Coordinates of N, CA and C in Angstrom, one line a residue:
R8 N 2.2 -22.1 -18.4 CA 2.4 -20.9 -17.7 C 1.2 -20.0 -17.7
H9 N 0.3 -20.2 -18.8 CA -0.8 -19.2 -18.9 C -1.8 -19.5 -17.7
E10 N -1.7 -20.6 -17.0 CA -2.6 -20.9 -15.9 C -2.0 -20.6 -14.6
A11 N -0.8 -20.1 -14.6 CA 0.0 -19.9 -13.3 C -0.7 -18.8 -12.5
T12 N -1.1 -17.7 -13.0 CA -1.6 -16.7 -12.2 C -2.9 -17.1 -11.6
P13 N -3.9 -17.6 -12.4 CA -5.1 -17.9 -11.7 C -4.9 -18.9 -10.6
R14 N -4.0 -19.9 -10.8 CA -3.8 -20.9 -9.8 C -3.2 -20.3 -8.5
R15 N -2.2 -19.4 -8.8 CA -1.6 -18.7 -7.7 C -2.7 -17.9 -6.9
R16 N -3.5 -17.2 -7.7 CA -4.5 -16.4 -6.9 C -5.5 -17.3 -6.2
E17 N -5.9 -18.4 -6.8 CA -6.8 -19.4 -6.1 C -6.1 -19.8 -4.8
G18 N -4.9 -20.2 -4.9 CA -4.2 -20.7 -3.7 C -4.0 -19.7 -2.7
L19 N -3.7 -18.5 -3.1 CA -3.5 -17.4 -2.1 C -4.8 -17.0 -1.5
D20 N -5.9 -17.0 -2.3 CA -7.2 -16.7 -1.7 C -7.6 -17.8 -0.6
R21 N -7.4 -19.0 -1.0 CA -7.7 -20.1 0.0 C -6.8 -20.0 1.3
R22 N -5.6 -19.7 1.1 CA -4.8 -19.6 2.3 C -5.1 -18.3 3.2
V23 N -5.5 -17.3 2.5 CA -5.8 -16.0 3.3 C -7.1 -16.3 4.0
Q24 N -8.1 -17.0 3.3 CA -9.4 -17.2 4.0 C -9.2 -18.3 5.2
D25 N -8.4 -19.3 5.0 CA -8.2 -20.2 6.1 C -7.6 -19.4 7.3
Q26 N -6.7 -18.6 6.9 CA -6.1 -17.8 8.1 C -7.1 -16.9 8.8
R27 N -8.0 -16.2 8.0 CA -9.0 -15.4 8.4 C -9.9 -16.2 9.5
N28 N -10.3 -17.4 9.1 CA -11.1 -18.3 9.8 C -10.6 -18.6 11.1
A29 N -9.2 -18.9 11.1 CA -8.5 -19.4 12.2 C -8.2 -18.3 13.2
D30 N -8.0 -17.1 12.7 CA -7.6 -16.0 13.6 C -8.6 -14.8 13.6
E31 N -9.8 -15.1 13.3 CA -10.7 -14.0 13.1 C -10.8 -13.1 14.4
I32 N -10.9 -13.6 15.5 CA -11.0 -12.8 16.8 C -9.7 -12.1 17.1
R33 N -8.5 -12.9 16.9 CA -7.2 -12.4 17.2 C -6.9 -11.2 16.3
C34 N -7.1 -11.2 15.1 CA -6.8 -10.3 14.1 C -7.6 -9.0 14.4
E35 N -8.8 -9.1 14.9 CA -9.6 -8.0 15.2 C -8.9 -7.0 16.2
H36 N -8.1 -7.6 17.0 CA -7.4 -6.8 18.1 C -6.0 -6.5 17.6
R37 N -5.4 -7.3 16.9 CA -4.0 -7.2 16.6 C -3.7 -6.0 15.7
L38 N -4.5 -5.8 14.6 CA -4.2 -4.8 13.7 C -4.2 -3.4 14.2
P39 N -5.2 -3.0 15.0 CA -5.2 -1.6 15.7 C -4.0 -1.5 16.6
L40 N -3.6 -2.6 17.2 CA -2.5 -2.5 18.2 C -1.2 -2.2 17.5
L41 N -1.0 -2.8 16.2 CA 0.2 -2.7 15.5 C 0.3 -1.1 15.1
R42 N -0.8 -0.5 14.6 CA -0.8 0.9 14.3 C -0.4 1.7 15.5
R43 N -1.0 1.4 16.7 CA -0.6 2.2 17.9 C 0.9 2.1 18.3
D44 N 1.4 0.9 18.1 CA 2.8 0.7 18.5 C 3.7 1.4 17.5
L45 N 3.4 1.5 16.2 CA 4.2 2.3 15.3 C 4.1 3.8 15.6
L46 N 3.0 4.3 16.0 CA 2.9 5.7 16.4 C 3.6 6.0 17.7
D47 N 3.5 5.0 18.6 CA 4.1 5.2 19.9 C 5.6 5.3 19.8
R48 N 6.2 4.5 18.9 CA 7.7 4.6 18.7 C 8.1 5.8 18.1
T49 N 7.4 6.4 17.1 CA 7.8 7.6 16.5 C 7.8 8.8 17.5
E50 N 7.0 8.7 18.6 CA 7.0 9.6 19.6 C 7.9 9.4 20.8
G51 N 8.8 8.4 20.6 CA 9.8 8.1 21.5 C 9.5 7.3 22.7
R52 N 8.4 6.7 22.6 CA 8.1 5.7 23.7 C 8.3 4.3 23.2
E53 N 8.8 3.5 24.2 CA 9.1 2.1 23.8 C 7.8 1.3 23.8
A54 N 7.8 0.4 22.7 CA 6.7 -0.5 22.7 C 7.2 -1.8 22.0
G55 N 7.0 -2.9 22.7 CA 7.7 -4.1 22.3 C 6.8 -5.1 21.4
C56 N 5.6 -4.8 21.2 CA 4.7 -5.7 20.5 C 5.2 -6.0 19.0
V57 N 5.7 -4.9 18.3 CA 6.1 -5.2 17.0 C 7.2 -6.2 17.0
D58 N 8.3 -6.1 17.8 CA 9.4 -7.2 17.9 C 8.8 -8.4 18.3
D59 N 7.8 -8.5 19.3 CA 7.4 -9.7 19.6 C 6.6 -10.5 18.6
R60 N 6.1 -9.8 17.6 CA 5.4 -10.5 16.5 C 6.3 -11.3 15.5
V61 N 7.5 -10.8 15.4 CA 8.4 -11.5 14.6 C 9.0 -12.7 15.3
E62 N 8.3 -13.7 15.4 CA 8.7 -15.0 16.1 C 9.0 -15.9 14.9
A63 N 10.0 -15.8 14.2 CA 10.3 -16.6 13.0 C 10.4 -18.0 13.3
S64 N 10.9 -18.3 14.6 CA 11.2 -19.7 14.9 C 9.9 -20.5 15.0
E65 N 8.8 -19.9 15.3 CA 7.5 -20.6 15.4 C 6.9 -20.8 14.0
L66 N 7.5 -20.1 13.0 CA 7.0 -20.3 11.6 C 7.9 -21.1 10.7
G67 N 9.0 -21.4 11.2 CA 10.0 -22.2 10.5 C 10.8 -21.1 9.6
G68 N 10.9 -19.9 10.0 CA 11.6 -18.9 9.3 C 10.6 -17.9 8.6
L69 N 11.2 -16.7 8.4 CA 10.4 -15.7 7.8 C 10.9 -15.5 6.3
D70 N 9.9 -15.7 5.4 CA 10.3 -15.7 3.9 C 10.0 -14.3 3.3
A71 N 9.0 -13.6 3.8 CA 8.7 -12.3 3.2 C 7.9 -11.5 4.1
V72 N 7.9 -10.2 3.9 CA 7.0 -9.2 4.6 C 6.5 -8.3 3.5
V73 N 5.2 -8.1 3.5 CA 4.6 -7.1 2.6 C 4.0 -6.0 3.4
Y74 N 4.5 -4.8 3.2 CA 4.0 -3.7 4.0 C 3.0 -2.9 3.1
A75 N 1.8 -2.9 3.5 CA 0.7 -2.2 2.7 C 0.0 -1.0 3.3
P76 N 0.2 -0.7 4.7 CA -0.5 0.5 5.1 C -0.2 1.7 4.4
G77 N -1.2 2.5 4.4 CA -1.0 3.8 3.7 C -2.3 4.7 3.8
F78 N -2.1 6.0 4.0 CA -3.2 6.9 3.9 C -2.8 8.3 3.6
S79 N -3.7 9.2 3.4 CA -3.3 10.6 2.9 C -4.3 11.5 3.5
T80 N -3.8 12.8 3.5 CA -4.7 13.9 3.8 C -5.1 14.5 2.5
F81 N -6.2 15.3 2.3 CA -6.7 15.9 1.2 C -7.1 17.3 1.4
G82 N -6.3 18.2 0.8 CA -6.5 19.6 1.0 C -5.3 20.4 0.7
A83 N -5.5 21.8 0.8 CA -4.4 22.7 0.4 C -3.2 22.4 1.3
I84 N -2.0 22.6 0.8 CA -0.8 22.3 1.5 C -0.6 23.2 2.7
E85 N -1.1 24.4 2.7 CA -0.9 25.4 3.8 C -1.8 25.1 4.9
E86 N -2.8 24.2 4.7 CA -3.7 23.9 5.7 C -3.4 22.6 6.5
I87 N -2.3 21.9 6.1 CA -1.9 20.7 6.7 C -1.4 20.9 8.1
T88 N -1.8 20.3 9.1 CA -1.4 20.5 10.4 C -0.1 19.6 10.7
S89 N 0.6 20.0 11.8 CA 1.6 19.2 12.2 C 1.3 17.7 12.6
E90 N 0.2 17.6 13.2 CA -0.4 16.4 13.6 C -0.6 15.5 12.4
Q91 N -1.2 16.1 11.2 CA -1.5 15.4 10.1 C -0.1 14.9 9.3
W92 N 0.8 15.8 9.3 CA 2.1 15.5 8.8 C 2.8 14.3 9.5
H93 N 2.8 14.4 10.8 CA 3.4 13.3 11.6 C 2.6 12.0 11.4
S94 N 1.3 12.0 11.4 CA 0.6 10.8 11.3 C 0.7 10.1 10.0
V95 N 0.7 10.8 8.8 CA 0.9 10.2 7.5 C 2.3 9.7 7.4
L96 N 3.3 10.5 7.8 CA 4.7 10.0 7.7 C 5.0 8.8 8.6
A97 N 4.4 8.7 9.7 CA 4.5 7.6 10.7 C 4.1 6.4 10.1
T98 N 2.9 6.4 9.3 CA 2.3 5.2 8.8 C 3.0 4.8 7.4
N99 N 3.1 5.8 6.6 CA 3.5 5.6 5.2 C 5.0 5.3 5.1
L100 N 5.8 5.9 6.1 CA 7.3 5.9 5.9 C 8.0 5.3 7.1
V101 N 7.9 5.9 8.3 CA 8.6 5.4 9.4 C 8.3 4.0 9.8
G102 N 7.0 3.6 9.7 CA 6.5 2.3 10.0 C 7.3 1.2 9.3
I103 N 7.8 1.5 8.0 CA 8.5 0.6 7.3 C 9.8 0.2 8.0
S104 N 10.5 1.2 8.5 CA 11.9 0.9 9.1 C 11.6 0.3 10.5
L105 N 10.5 0.5 11.2 CA 10.2 -0.1 12.5 C 9.9 -1.6 12.3
I106 N 9.1 -1.9 11.2 CA 8.9 -3.3 10.9 C 10.2 -3.9 10.6
L107 N 11.0 -3.3 9.7 CA 12.2 -3.9 9.2 C 13.3 -4.0 10.4
N108 N 13.3 -3.2 11.4 CA 14.1 -3.3 12.5 C 13.9 -4.7 13.2
A109 N 12.7 -5.1 13.2 CA 12.3 -6.3 13.9 C 12.5 -7.5 12.9
A110 N 12.2 -7.3 11.6 CA 12.2 -8.5 10.6 C 13.6 -8.7 9.8
I111 N 14.4 -7.7 9.9 CA 15.6 -7.9 9.0 C 16.5 -9.0 9.4
E112 N 16.6 -9.4 10.6 CA 17.5 -10.6 10.9 C 16.9 -11.9 10.4
P113 N 15.6 -12.2 10.7 CA 15.1 -13.4 10.2 C 14.9 -13.4 8.6
L114 N 14.8 -12.3 8.1 CA 14.7 -12.1 6.6 C 16.1 -12.4 5.9
T115 N 17.1 -11.9 6.6 CA 18.5 -12.2 6.2 C 18.8 -13.6 6.1
A116 N 18.3 -14.3 7.3 CA 18.7 -15.7 7.4 C 18.1 -16.6 6.2
T117 N 16.9 -16.2 5.8 CA 16.2 -17.0 4.7 C 16.4 -16.3 3.4
R118 N 17.2 -15.3 3.3 CA 17.3 -14.5 2.0 C 16.0 -14.1 1.5
G119 N 15.2 -13.6 2.4 CA 13.8 -13.3 2.1 C 13.5 -12.1 1.3
R120 N 12.2 -11.7 1.2 CA 11.8 -10.5 0.5 C 11.1 -9.5 1.3
F121 N 11.2 -8.4 1.0 CA 10.4 -7.2 1.6 C 9.8 -6.5 0.5
V122 N 8.4 -6.4 0.5 CA 7.7 -5.6 -0.6 C 7.0 -4.5 0.1
A123 N 7.1 -3.3 -0.4 CA 6.4 -2.1 0.1 C 5.5 -1.5 -1.0
F124 N 4.3 -1.1 -0.6 CA 3.4 -0.4 -1.6 C 3.7 1.1 -1.6
S125 N 4.1 1.4 -2.8 CA 4.3 2.9 -3.1 C 3.1 3.4 -4.0
S126 N 3.2 4.5 -4.7 CA 2.1 4.9 -5.4 C 2.6 5.6 -6.8
I127 N 1.7 5.5 -7.7 CA 2.1 6.1 -9.1 C 2.1 7.6 -9.0
V128 N 1.7 8.1 -7.9 CA 1.8 9.7 -7.8 C 3.1 10.1 -7.8
I129 N 4.1 9.3 -7.4 CA 5.5 9.7 -7.4 C 6.0 10.1 -8.9
D130 N 5.3 9.5 -9.8 CA 5.7 9.8 -11.3 C 4.9 11.0 -11.9
D131 N 4.0 11.5 -11.2 CA 3.2 12.6 -11.6 C 4.0 13.9 -11.6
S132 N 4.1 14.7 -12.6 CA 4.9 15.9 -12.7 C 4.1 17.0 -13.5
P133 N 3.8 18.1 -12.8 CA 3.9 18.4 -11.4 C 3.1 17.5 -10.5
P134 N 3.3 17.4 -9.3 CA 2.6 16.4 -8.3 C 1.1 16.9 -8.4
R135 N 0.3 15.8 -8.1 CA -1.1 16.0 -7.9 C -1.3 17.1 -6.8
P136 N -2.1 18.0 -7.1 CA -2.4 19.1 -6.0 C -3.3 18.5 -4.9
F137 N -3.2 19.0 -3.7 CA -4.1 18.8 -2.6 C -3.9 17.4 -2.0
Q138 N -2.7 16.8 -2.3 CA -2.3 15.5 -1.6 C -0.9 15.5 -1.2
A139 N -0.3 16.6 -0.7 CA 1.1 16.7 -0.5 C 1.7 15.7 0.5
T140 N 1.0 15.5 1.6 CA 1.4 14.4 2.5 C 1.7 13.1 1.9
Y141 N 0.8 12.6 1.1 CA 0.9 11.4 0.4 C 2.1 11.4 -0.6
V142 N 2.2 12.4 -1.5 CA 3.2 12.4 -2.4 C 4.6 12.5 -1.8
V143 N 4.7 13.3 -0.7 CA 6.1 13.4 -0.1 C 6.4 12.0 0.6
S144 N 5.4 11.4 1.3 CA 5.8 10.2 2.0 C 6.0 9.0 1.0
K145 N 5.4 9.0 -0.2 CA 5.7 8.0 -1.2 C 7.0 8.1 -1.8
R146 N 7.4 9.4 -2.1 CA 8.6 9.6 -2.7 C 9.8 9.3 -1.7
A147 N 9.6 9.6 -0.4 CA 10.5 9.2 0.6 C 10.6 7.7 0.8
L148 N 9.4 7.0 0.6 CA 9.4 5.6 0.7 C 10.4 4.9 -0.2
E149 N 10.3 5.4 -1.5 CA 11.2 4.9 -2.5 C 12.6 4.9 -2.1
A150 N 13.1 6.1 -1.6 CA 14.4 6.3 -1.2 C 14.7 5.4 0.0
L151 N 13.8 5.3 0.9 CA 14.1 4.5 2.1 C 14.3 3.0 1.7
V152 N 13.5 2.4 0.9 CA 13.7 1.1 0.4 C 15.1 0.9 -0.3
E153 N 15.5 1.9 -1.0 CA 16.8 1.7 -1.7 C 17.8 1.8 -0.5
C154 N 17.7 2.5 0.5 CA 18.7 2.6 1.6 C 18.8 1.2 2.2
W155 N 17.7 0.6 2.5 CA 17.6 -0.7 3.2 C 18.2 -1.7 2.3
Q156 N 18.0 -1.7 1.0 CA 18.6 -2.6 0.1 C 20.1 -2.4 0.0
S157 N 20.6 -1.2 0.1 CA 22.0 -1.0 -0.1 C 22.7 -1.6 1.2
E158 N 22.2 -1.5 2.4 CA 22.8 -2.0 3.5 C 22.5 -3.4 3.9
H159 N 21.5 -4.0 3.2 CA 21.1 -5.4 3.5 C 20.9 -6.1 2.2
R160 N 22.0 -6.5 1.6 CA 21.9 -7.1 0.3 C 21.5 -8.5 0.2
Q161 N 21.4 -9.2 1.3 CA 20.9 -10.6 1.4 C 19.4 -10.7 1.4
V162 N 18.7 -9.5 1.6 CA 17.2 -9.5 1.5 C 16.9 -8.8 0.1
R163 N 15.9 -9.3 -0.5 CA 15.4 -8.6 -1.8 C 14.3 -7.7 -1.6
F164 N 14.5 -6.5 -1.9 CA 13.5 -5.4 -1.6 C 12.9 -5.0 -2.9
T165 N 11.5 -4.9 -2.9 CA 10.8 -4.4 -3.9 C 9.7 -3.3 -3.6
S166 N 9.6 -2.3 -4.4 CA 8.5 -1.3 -4.2 C 7.6 -1.4 -5.4
I167 N 6.2 -1.4 -5.0 CA 5.2 -1.5 -6.1 C 4.5 -0.1 -6.1
A168 N 4.7 0.6 -7.2 CA 3.9 1.9 -7.4 C 2.6 1.6 -8.0
M169 N 1.6 1.7 -7.3 CA 0.3 1.3 -7.8 C -0.6 2.5 -8.2
G170 N -1.3 2.4 -9.3 CA -2.2 3.5 -9.7 C -3.6 3.3 -9.0
D171 N -4.5 4.0 -9.5 CA -5.9 4.1 -8.8 C -6.5 2.6 -8.8
T172 N -6.8 2.3 -7.5 CA -7.3 0.9 -7.3 C -8.5 1.0 -6.4
L173 N -9.5 0.1 -6.6 CA -10.6 -0.1 -5.8 C -10.2 -0.5 -4.4
S174 N -10.3 0.4 -3.5 CA -9.9 0.0 -2.1 C -10.5 1.0 -1.2
E175 N -10.2 0.8 0.1 CA -10.7 1.7 1.2 C -10.0 3.0 1.3
F176 N -9.1 3.3 0.4 CA -8.3 4.5 0.4 C -9.2 5.7 0.2
G177 N -9.2 6.7 1.2 CA -10.1 7.8 1.1 C -11.6 7.6 1.5
L178 N -11.9 6.4 1.9 CA -13.2 6.0 2.2 C -13.9 6.9 3.3
G179 N -13.1 7.3 4.3 CA -13.7 8.2 5.3 C -13.8 9.5 5.1
E180 N -13.4 9.9 3.8 CA -13.4 11.4 3.5 C -14.7 11.9 3.2
D181 N -14.9 13.2 3.4 CA -16.2 13.9 3.0 C -16.2 14.0 1.6
V182 N -17.4 13.5 1.0 CA -17.5 13.4 -0.4 C -17.5 14.8 -1.0
D183 N -18.2 15.8 -0.4 CA -18.3 17.1 -0.9 C -16.8 17.8 -1.0
K184 N -16.0 17.3 -0.1 CA -14.7 17.9 -0.1 C -13.7 17.2 -1.1
L185 N -13.9 15.8 -1.2 CA -13.0 15.0 -2.0 C -13.4 15.1 -3.5
M186 N -14.6 15.3 -3.9 CA -15.0 15.3 -5.3 C -14.3 16.4 -6.1
P187 N -14.4 17.6 -5.7 CA -13.7 18.8 -6.4 C -12.1 18.5 -6.6
I188 N -11.5 17.8 -5.7 CA -10.1 17.4 -5.8 C -9.9 16.3 -6.9
V189 N -10.8 15.5 -6.9 CA -10.7 14.3 -7.9 C -11.0 14.9 -9.3
Q190 N -12.0 15.8 -9.4 CA -12.3 16.4 -10.6 C -11.1 17.2 -11.2
R191 N -10.4 17.8 -10.3 CA -9.3 18.7 -10.6 C -8.2 17.8 -11.2
W192 N -7.9 16.6 -10.6 CA -7.0 15.7 -11.1 C -7.4 15.2 -12.4
N193 N -8.6 14.9 -12.7 CA -9.1 14.5 -14.0 C -8.8 15.7 -15.0
E194 N -9.1 16.9 -14.7 CA -8.9 18.0 -15.6 C -7.4 18.1 -16.0
L195 N -6.5 17.8 -15.0 CA -5.1 17.8 -15.3 C -4.5 16.6 -15.9
G196 N -5.3 15.6 -16.2 CA -4.9 14.4 -16.9 C -4.2 13.3 -16.1
Y197 N -4.5 13.3 -14.8 CA -3.9 12.4 -13.8 C -4.8 11.2 -13.7
M198 N -5.9 11.2 -14.0 CA -6.9 10.1 -13.9 C -6.9 9.2 -15.2
Y199 N -7.2 8.0 -15.0 CA -7.2 7.0 -16.1 C -8.6 6.7 -16.6
G200 N -9.6 7.2 -15.9 CA -11.0 6.9 -16.4 C -11.6 5.6 -15.9
R201 N -10.7 4.8 -15.1 CA -11.2 3.6 -14.5 C -10.3 3.4 -13.4
T202 N -10.6 2.4 -12.6 CA -9.8 1.9 -11.4 C -9.5 0.4 -11.6
M203 N -8.4 0.0 -11.0 CA -8.0 -1.4 -11.0 C -8.7 -2.2 -9.9
E204 N -8.8 -3.4 -10.0 CA -9.3 -4.2 -8.9 C -8.1 -4.6 -8.1
A205 N -8.3 -4.8 -6.7 CA -7.2 -5.1 -5.9 C -6.5 -6.4 -6.3
T206 N -7.2 -7.3 -6.9 CA -6.5 -8.5 -7.3 C -5.5 -8.2 -8.4
D207 N -5.7 -7.2 -9.2 CA -4.7 -6.9 -10.2 C -3.3 -6.5 -9.6
V208 N -3.4 -5.8 -8.4 CA -2.2 -5.5 -7.8 C -1.7 -6.7 -6.9
A209 N -2.6 -7.5 -6.3 CA -2.1 -8.6 -5.6 C -1.4 -9.5 -6.5
E210 N -1.8 -9.7 -7.8 CA -1.1 -10.5 -8.8 C 0.5 -10.2 -8.8
Q211 N 0.7 -8.9 -8.7 CA 2.1 -8.4 -8.9 C 2.9 -8.8 -7.6
V212 N 2.2 -8.8 -6.5 CA 2.9 -9.2 -5.2 C 3.3 -10.7 -5.5
V213 N 2.3 -11.5 -5.8 CA 2.6 -12.9 -6.0 C 3.7 -13.1 -7.0
N214 N 3.8 -12.3 -8.1 CA 4.8 -12.5 -9.1 C 6.2 -12.1 -8.4
V215 N 6.2 -11.1 -7.6 CA 7.6 -10.7 -6.9 C 7.9 -11.8 -6.0
L216 N 7.0 -12.4 -5.3 CA 7.4 -13.4 -4.3 C 7.8 -14.7 -5.0
A217 N 7.3 -14.9 -6.2 CA 7.6 -16.2 -6.9 C 8.8 -16.1 -7.8
A218 N 9.3 -14.8 -8.0 CA 10.5 -14.6 -9.0 C 11.8 -15.2 -8.3
R219 N 12.6 -15.7 -9.2 CA 13.9 -16.1 -8.8 C 14.8 -15.1 -8.4
E220 N 14.7 -13.9 -9.3 CA 15.6 -12.8 -9.0 C 15.0 -11.7 -8.3
T221 N 15.7 -10.6 -8.1 CA 15.2 -9.5 -7.3 C 14.5 -8.6 -8.3
I222 N 13.3 -8.1 -8.1 CA 12.5 -7.2 -8.8 C 12.5 -5.9 -8.1
R223 N 13.3 -4.9 -8.5 CA 13.5 -3.7 -7.7 C 12.2 -2.9 -7.5
R224 N 11.5 -2.7 -8.7 CA 10.4 -1.8 -8.7 C 9.5 -2.2 -9.8
I225 N 8.1 -2.1 -9.4 CA 7.0 -2.3 -10.3 C 6.1 -1.2 -10.3
A226 N 5.7 -0.7 -11.5 CA 4.7 0.3 -11.6 C 3.5 -0.2 -12.4
I227 N 2.3 -0.3 -11.7 CA 1.1 -0.8 -12.3 C 0.0 0.3 -12.3
T228 N -0.6 0.5 -13.4 CA -1.7 1.5 -13.6 C -2.9 0.8 -14.3
P229 N -4.0 1.5 -14.2 CA -5.2 1.0 -15.0 C -4.8 1.2 -16.5
S230 N -5.3 0.3 -17.3 CA -5.3 0.6 -18.7 C -6.3 1.7 -19.1
Y231 N -6.0 2.5 -20.1 CA -6.8 3.6 -20.5 C -8.1 3.0 -21.0
P232 N -9.3 3.5 -20.8 CA -10.5 3.0 -21.4 C -10.6 3.3 -22.9
T233 N -11.6 2.6 -23.5 CA -11.8 2.9 -24.9 C -12.4 4.2 -25.0
P234 N -12.5 4.8 -26.3 CA -13.1 6.1 -26.4 C -14.5 6.1 -26.0
D235 N -15.2 5.1 -26.2 CA -16.7 5.1 -25.8 C -16.7 5.1 -24.3
E236 N -16.0 4.2 -23.6 CA -15.8 4.2 -22.2 C -15.5 5.5 -21.6
A237 N -14.5 6.2 -22.2 CA -14.0 7.4 -21.7 C -15.1 8.5 -21.8
A238 N -15.9 8.5 -22.8 CA -16.9 9.5 -23.1 C -18.0 9.3 -22.0
A239 N -18.3 8.1 -21.6 CA -19.2 7.8 -20.6 C -18.8 7.9 -19.2
A240 N -17.5 8.2 -19.0 CA -16.9 8.3 -17.6 C -17.7 9.4 -16.8
D241 N -17.9 9.0 -15.6 CA -18.8 9.9 -14.7 C -17.9 10.2 -13.4
W242 N -17.5 11.5 -13.3 CA -16.7 11.8 -12.1 C -17.4 12.5 -11.0
G243 N -18.7 12.3 -11.1 CA -19.6 13.0 -10.1 C -19.7 12.1 -8.8
T244 N -20.5 12.5 -7.8 CA -20.7 11.9 -6.6 C -21.4 10.6 -6.8
E245 N -22.2 10.4 -7.8 CA -23.0 9.2 -8.0 C -21.9 8.0 -8.2
A246 N -20.8 8.3 -9.0 CA -19.8 7.3 -9.3 C -19.1 6.9 -8.0
L247 N -18.7 8.0 -7.2 CA -18.0 7.7 -6.0 C -18.9 6.9 -5.0
D248 N -20.2 7.3 -4.9 CA -21.0 6.5 -4.1 C -21.2 5.0 -4.5
H249 N -21.2 4.8 -5.8 CA -21.1 3.5 -6.4 C -20.0 2.6 -5.8
T250 N -18.8 3.3 -6.0 CA -17.6 2.6 -5.6 C -17.6 2.3 -4.1
R251 N -18.0 3.2 -3.3 CA -18.1 3.0 -1.8 C -19.1 1.9 -1.5
G252 N -20.2 1.9 -2.3 CA -21.2 0.8 -2.1 C -20.6 -0.5 -2.3
R253 N -19.7 -0.7 -3.3 CA -19.1 -2.0 -3.7 C -18.1 -2.4 -2.5
L254 N -17.5 -1.4 -1.9 CA -16.4 -1.7 -0.8 C -17.2 -2.1 0.5
E255 N -18.3 -1.5 0.8 CA -19.1 -1.7 1.9 C -19.9 -3.0 1.9
S256 N -20.2 -3.4 0.7 CA -20.8 -4.7 0.5 C -19.9 -5.9 0.5

């Protein structure tokens, strides 16, 4: 069993890469289209592409859906615009129900799984300042997943509350605006002094999909650094630039 996770990761990496090679051109167009369809539906316009993508018969059945989209605004709550509120909620919250509207029937037929990415910010009390749209959307996400589970018990629902992870989250933000916010979070004790690798979170997804029983919720955070590592922690723009450089490479 101690070899199970590396083997799962190797197999998952290989399957993902094979799919990327086969659908490289198509995926380049499909992902932005999916986002547009979700936003169109929240504005009351009909869009059929989301439903059209759930063609379970072509795949031999639909065993699982993993919903990973998510983003945030950064700034004072009184400065958040109506457009920003609608945009974040459309992606982080409403999109889950729109995907499930299309996927719930084939998932029920296979007693499949639905996994949604939440965030550890929902456990922060008081909430992290200057990230209101994200906190509200993720707390609502947890309630939404519970509602779907209550009404569709043949499908196994899981939320994964993830801590700070090396990803593209916040990558397009202005560094001069973002760094004082991150430094404030650090002063309040919300930061762990390090970030997780994306594979650390992906392992939990694999564990959920491989489990025989229903895993309702997982919370995963970085381990705290050693005292020496904590003393050397750098929360300046140089550290952020280094992280962004890794993502861009």
